Short mmCIF file of C-alpha atoms in Angstrom, two decimals:
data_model
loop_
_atom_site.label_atom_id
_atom_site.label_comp_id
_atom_site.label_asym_id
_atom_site.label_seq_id
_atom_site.Cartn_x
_atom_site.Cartn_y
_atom_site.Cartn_z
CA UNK A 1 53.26 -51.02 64.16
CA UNK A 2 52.09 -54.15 64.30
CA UNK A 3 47.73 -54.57 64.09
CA UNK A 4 45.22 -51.77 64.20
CA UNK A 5 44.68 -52.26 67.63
CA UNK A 6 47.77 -50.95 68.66
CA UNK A 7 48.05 -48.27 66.71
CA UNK A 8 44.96 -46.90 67.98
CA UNK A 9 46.00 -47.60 71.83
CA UNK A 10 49.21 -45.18 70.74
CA UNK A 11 47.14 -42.54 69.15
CA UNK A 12 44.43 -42.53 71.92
CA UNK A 13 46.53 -40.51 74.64
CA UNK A 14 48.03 -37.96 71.93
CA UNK A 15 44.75 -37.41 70.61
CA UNK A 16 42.89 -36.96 74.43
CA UNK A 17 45.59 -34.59 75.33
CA UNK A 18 44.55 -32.66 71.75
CA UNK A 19 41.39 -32.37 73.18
CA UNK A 20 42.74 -31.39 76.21
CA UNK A 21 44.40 -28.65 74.93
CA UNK A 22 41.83 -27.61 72.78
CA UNK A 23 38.28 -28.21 73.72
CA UNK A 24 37.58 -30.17 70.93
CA UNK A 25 34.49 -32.41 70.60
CA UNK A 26 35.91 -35.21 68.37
CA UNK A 27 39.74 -35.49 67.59
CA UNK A 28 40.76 -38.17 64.92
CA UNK A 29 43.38 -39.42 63.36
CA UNK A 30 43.06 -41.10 59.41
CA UNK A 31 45.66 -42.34 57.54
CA UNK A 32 46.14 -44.25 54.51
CA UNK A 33 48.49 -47.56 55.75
CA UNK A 34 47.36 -50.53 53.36
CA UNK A 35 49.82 -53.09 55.18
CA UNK A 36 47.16 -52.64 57.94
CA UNK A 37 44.14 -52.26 56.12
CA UNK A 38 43.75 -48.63 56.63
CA UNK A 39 42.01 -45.56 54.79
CA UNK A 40 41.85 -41.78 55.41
CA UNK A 41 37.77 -42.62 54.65
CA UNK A 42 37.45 -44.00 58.21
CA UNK A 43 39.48 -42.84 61.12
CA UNK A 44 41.93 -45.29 62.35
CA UNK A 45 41.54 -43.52 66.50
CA UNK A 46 39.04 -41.22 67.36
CA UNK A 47 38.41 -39.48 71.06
CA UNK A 48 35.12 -37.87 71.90
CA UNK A 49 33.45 -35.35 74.02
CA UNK A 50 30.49 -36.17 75.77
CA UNK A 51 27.60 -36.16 73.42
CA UNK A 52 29.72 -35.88 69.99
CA UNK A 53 28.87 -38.56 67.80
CA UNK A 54 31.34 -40.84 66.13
CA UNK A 55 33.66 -41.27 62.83
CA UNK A 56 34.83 -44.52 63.34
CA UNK A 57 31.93 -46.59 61.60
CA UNK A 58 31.25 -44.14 58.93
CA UNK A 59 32.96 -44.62 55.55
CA UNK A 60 30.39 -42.73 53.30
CA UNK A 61 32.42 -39.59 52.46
CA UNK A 62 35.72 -40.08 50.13
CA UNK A 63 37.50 -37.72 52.16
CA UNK A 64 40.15 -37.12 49.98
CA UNK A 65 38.06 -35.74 47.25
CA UNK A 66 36.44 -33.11 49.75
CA UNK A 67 37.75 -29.74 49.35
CA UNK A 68 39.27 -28.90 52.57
CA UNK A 69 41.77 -32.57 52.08
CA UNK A 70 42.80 -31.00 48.45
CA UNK A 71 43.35 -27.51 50.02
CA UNK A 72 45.97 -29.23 52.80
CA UNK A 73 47.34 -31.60 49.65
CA UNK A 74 48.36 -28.16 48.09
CA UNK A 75 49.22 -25.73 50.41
CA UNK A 76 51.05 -28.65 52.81
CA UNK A 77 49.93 -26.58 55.67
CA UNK A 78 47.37 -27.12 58.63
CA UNK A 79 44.05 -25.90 57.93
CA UNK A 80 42.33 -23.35 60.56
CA UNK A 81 38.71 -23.24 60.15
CA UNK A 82 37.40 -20.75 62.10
CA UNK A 83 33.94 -21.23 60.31
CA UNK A 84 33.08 -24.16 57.87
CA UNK A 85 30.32 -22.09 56.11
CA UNK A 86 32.32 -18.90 55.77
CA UNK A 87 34.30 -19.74 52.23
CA UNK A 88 32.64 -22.13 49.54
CA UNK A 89 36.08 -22.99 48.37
CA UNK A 90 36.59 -25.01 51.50
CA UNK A 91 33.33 -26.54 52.47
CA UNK A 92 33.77 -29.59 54.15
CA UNK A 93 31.81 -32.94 53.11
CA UNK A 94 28.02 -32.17 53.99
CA UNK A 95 28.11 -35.30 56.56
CA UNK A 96 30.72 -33.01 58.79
CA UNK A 97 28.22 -30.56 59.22
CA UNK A 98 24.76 -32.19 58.73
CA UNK A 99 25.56 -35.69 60.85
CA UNK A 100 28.40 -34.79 63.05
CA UNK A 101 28.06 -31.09 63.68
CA UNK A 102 31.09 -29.79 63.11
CA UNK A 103 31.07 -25.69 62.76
CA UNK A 104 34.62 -25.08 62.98
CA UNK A 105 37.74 -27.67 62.64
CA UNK A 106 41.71 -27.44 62.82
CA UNK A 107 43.08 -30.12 60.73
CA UNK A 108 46.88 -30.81 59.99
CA UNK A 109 48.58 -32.52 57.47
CA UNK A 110 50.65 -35.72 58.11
CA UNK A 111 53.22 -36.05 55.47
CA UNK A 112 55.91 -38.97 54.83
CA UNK A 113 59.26 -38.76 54.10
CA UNK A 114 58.20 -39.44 50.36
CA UNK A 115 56.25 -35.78 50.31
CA UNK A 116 53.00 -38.17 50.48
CA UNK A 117 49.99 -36.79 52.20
CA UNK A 118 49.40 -40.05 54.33
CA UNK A 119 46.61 -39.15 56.58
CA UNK A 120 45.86 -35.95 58.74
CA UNK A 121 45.15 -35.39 62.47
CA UNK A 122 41.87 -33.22 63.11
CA UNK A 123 40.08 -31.48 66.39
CA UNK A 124 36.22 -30.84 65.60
CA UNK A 125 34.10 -28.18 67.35
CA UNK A 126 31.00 -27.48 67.26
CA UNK A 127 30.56 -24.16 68.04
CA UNK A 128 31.44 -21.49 65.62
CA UNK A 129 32.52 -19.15 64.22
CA UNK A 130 35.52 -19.00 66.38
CA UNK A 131 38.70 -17.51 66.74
CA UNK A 132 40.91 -20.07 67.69
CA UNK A 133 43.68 -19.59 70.01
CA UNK A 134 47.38 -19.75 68.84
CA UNK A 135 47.75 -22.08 72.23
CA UNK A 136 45.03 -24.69 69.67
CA UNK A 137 46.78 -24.13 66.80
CA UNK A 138 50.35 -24.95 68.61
CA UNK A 139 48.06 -27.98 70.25
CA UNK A 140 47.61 -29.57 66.74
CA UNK A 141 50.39 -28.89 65.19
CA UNK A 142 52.12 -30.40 68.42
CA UNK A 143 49.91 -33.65 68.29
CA UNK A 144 50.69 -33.53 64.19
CA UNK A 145 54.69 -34.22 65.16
CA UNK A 146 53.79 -36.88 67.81
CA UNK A 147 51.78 -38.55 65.49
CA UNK A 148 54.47 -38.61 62.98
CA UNK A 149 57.06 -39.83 65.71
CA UNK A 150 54.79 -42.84 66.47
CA UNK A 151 56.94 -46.10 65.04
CA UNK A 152 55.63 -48.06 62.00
CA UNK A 153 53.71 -44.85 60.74
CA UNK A 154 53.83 -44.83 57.11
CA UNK A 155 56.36 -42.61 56.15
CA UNK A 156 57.00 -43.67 52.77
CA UNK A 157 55.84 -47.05 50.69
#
């Protein structure tokens, strides 16, 4: 991967057909890739809904201190949140909920060939609590492996 710019022009279609798949508001992708300038804090490609309000110029939150990011570090597994409010443990930074109205989120872990947790792909909703489908859950976890598969991803330093 070459600039920013590119990156995001790969991500864009894998992340529409996320929201595609899953009726998702907002769908992002963040990843940590210093050679291009890149933190999880800020999304590096974003698709919207209609109406959903944007990531891409916000860079308040240290995502990777927010409880949710250090459940995925552990368990290495994608996180289904049916309802962000249901269990303390794994409240999402307050700007989620309070600016960008997320009530319920699937977000999966993108991790290099080093075991590092490099970034993570997301799909935001805003109505919950849901039940999500296994058809969404099969959506992200399919968009997690294209995301990995895209070339100069940071797969280990």
């Amino acid at each position: 991967m070459t600039d920013v710019a590119t990156l995001a022009h790969t991500l864009q279609p894998l992340l529409a057909e996320l929201m595609e798949r899953t009726g998702a508001k907002r769908c992002t992708v963040r990843i940590d890739h210093p050679a291009l300038g890149l933190s999880v804090n800020v999304p590096c490609a974003e698709v919207l809904a209609p109406g959903a309000r944007s990531m891409m110029s916000n860079s308040s939150v240290d995502h990777r201190r927010a409880r949710t990011v250090r459940w995925i570090e552990k368990s290495r597994r994608t996180l289904v949140q049916g309802d962000v409010f249901a269990d303390p443990h794994l409240a999402p930074p307050a700007a989620l909920v309070e600016i960008f109205g997320t009530r319920s989120q699937l977000v999966a872990p993108l991790i290099g060939r080093d075991d590092y947790l490099f970034g993570w792909v997301s799909a935001h909703f805003s109505e919950g609590p849901r039940v999500f489908a296994t058809s969404a859950i099969e959506a992200i976890e399919e968009a997690r492996r294209a995301v990995l598969a895209v070339p100069g991803m940071p797969q280990e330093i």
